[in-house]
mmCIF file of C-alpha atoms in Angstrom:
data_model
loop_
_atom_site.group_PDB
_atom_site.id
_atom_site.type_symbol
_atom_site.label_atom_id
_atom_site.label_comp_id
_atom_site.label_asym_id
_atom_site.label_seq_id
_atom_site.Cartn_x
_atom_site.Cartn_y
_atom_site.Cartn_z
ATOM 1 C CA UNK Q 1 3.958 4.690 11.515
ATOM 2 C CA UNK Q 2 1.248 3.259 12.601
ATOM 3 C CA UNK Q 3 -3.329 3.796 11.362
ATOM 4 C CA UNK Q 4 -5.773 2.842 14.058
ATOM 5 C CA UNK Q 5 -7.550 1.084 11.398
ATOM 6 C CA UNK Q 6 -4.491 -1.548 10.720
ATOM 7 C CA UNK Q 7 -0.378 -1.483 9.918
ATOM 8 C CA UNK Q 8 0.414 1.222 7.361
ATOM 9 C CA UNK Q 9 4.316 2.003 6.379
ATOM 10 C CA UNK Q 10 5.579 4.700 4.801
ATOM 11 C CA UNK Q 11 8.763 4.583 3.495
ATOM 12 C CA UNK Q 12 11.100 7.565 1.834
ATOM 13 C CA UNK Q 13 11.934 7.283 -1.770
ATOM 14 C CA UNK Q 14 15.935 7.367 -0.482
ATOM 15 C CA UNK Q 15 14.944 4.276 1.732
ATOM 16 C CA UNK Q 16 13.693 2.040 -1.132
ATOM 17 C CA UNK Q 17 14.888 -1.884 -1.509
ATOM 18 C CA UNK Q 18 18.219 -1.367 -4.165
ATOM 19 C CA UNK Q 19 16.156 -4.415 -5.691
ATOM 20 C CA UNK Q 20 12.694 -2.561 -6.564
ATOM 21 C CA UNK Q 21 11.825 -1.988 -10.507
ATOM 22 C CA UNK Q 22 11.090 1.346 -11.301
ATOM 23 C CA UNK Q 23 8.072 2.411 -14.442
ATOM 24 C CA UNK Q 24 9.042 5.696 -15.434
ATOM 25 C CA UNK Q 25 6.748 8.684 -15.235
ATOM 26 C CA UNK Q 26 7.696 10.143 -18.800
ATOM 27 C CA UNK Q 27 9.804 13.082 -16.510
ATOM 28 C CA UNK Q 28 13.207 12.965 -15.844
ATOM 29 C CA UNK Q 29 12.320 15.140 -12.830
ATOM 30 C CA UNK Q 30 9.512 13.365 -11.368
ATOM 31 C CA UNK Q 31 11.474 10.018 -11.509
ATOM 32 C CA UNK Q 32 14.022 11.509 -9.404
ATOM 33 C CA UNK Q 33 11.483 13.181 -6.951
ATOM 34 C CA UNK Q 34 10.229 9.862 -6.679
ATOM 35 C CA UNK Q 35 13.591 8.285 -6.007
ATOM 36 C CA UNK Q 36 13.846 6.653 -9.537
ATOM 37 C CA UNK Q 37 10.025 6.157 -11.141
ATOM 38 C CA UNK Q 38 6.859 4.609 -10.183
ATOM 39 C CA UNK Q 39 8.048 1.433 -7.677
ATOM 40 C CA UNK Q 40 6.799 -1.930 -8.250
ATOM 41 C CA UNK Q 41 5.365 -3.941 -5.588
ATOM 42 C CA UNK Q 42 4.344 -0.354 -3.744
ATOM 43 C CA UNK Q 43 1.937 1.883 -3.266
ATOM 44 C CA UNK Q 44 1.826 5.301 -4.982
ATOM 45 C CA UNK Q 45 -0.034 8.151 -3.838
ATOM 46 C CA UNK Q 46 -0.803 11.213 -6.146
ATOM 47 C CA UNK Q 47 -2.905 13.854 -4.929
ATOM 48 C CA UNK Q 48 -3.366 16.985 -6.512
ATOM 49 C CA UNK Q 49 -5.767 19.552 -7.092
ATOM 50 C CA UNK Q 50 -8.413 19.387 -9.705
ATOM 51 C CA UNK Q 51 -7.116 19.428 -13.416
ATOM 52 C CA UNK Q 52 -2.951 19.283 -12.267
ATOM 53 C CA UNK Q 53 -2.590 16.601 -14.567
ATOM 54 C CA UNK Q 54 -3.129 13.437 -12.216
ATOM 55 C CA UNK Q 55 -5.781 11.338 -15.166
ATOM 56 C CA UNK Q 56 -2.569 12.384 -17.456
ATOM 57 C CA UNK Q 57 -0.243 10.987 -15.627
ATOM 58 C CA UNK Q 58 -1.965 7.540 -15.156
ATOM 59 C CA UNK Q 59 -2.670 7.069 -18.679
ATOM 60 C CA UNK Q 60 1.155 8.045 -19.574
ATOM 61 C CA UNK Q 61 2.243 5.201 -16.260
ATOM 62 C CA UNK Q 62 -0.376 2.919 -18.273
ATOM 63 C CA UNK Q 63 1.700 2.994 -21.570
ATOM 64 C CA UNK Q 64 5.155 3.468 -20.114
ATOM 65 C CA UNK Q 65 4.910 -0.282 -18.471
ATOM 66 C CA UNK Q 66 4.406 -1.261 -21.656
ATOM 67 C CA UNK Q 67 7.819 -0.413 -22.538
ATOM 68 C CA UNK Q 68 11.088 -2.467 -22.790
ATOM 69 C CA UNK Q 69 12.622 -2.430 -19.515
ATOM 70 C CA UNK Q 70 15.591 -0.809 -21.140
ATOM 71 C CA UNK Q 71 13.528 2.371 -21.720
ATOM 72 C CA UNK Q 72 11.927 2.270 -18.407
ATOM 73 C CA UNK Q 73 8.960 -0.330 -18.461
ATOM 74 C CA UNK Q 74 8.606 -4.093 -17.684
ATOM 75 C CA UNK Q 75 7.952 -5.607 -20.779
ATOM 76 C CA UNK Q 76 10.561 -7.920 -21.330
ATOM 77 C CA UNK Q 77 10.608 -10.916 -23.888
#
């Protein structure tokens, strides 16, 4: 796909790299809607409708990094 106002690419969740880190969300089921968590290197997109829990679910992505990347982050040591 192609924007008028430069490149854009969208690529399915089924389509991702096999290489690409995932953060998780905190939900089992939004990980696998998203094909496995929150991608690193790429863009995410969450648009909802006022108070559906979008501020929520940045500040739970913003702790969940933080994690060991055995539980789903990419803190490593």
């Amino acid at each position: 796909m192609h924007s008028s106002l430069g490149m854009t690419e969208f690529v399915p969740a089924e389509d991702m790299d096999e290489n690409t880190e995932y953060i998780t969300t905190g939900s089992a089921d939004l990980n696998r809607i998203l094909g496995g968590g929150i991608a690193t290197g790429k863009l995410t997109e969450v648009f909802r409708p006022f108070k559906s829990g979008k501020t929520n679910l940045a500040h739970t992505i913003a702790v969940t990094v933080q994690l060991p990347q055995n539980k789903g982050g990419l803190f490593f040591l």
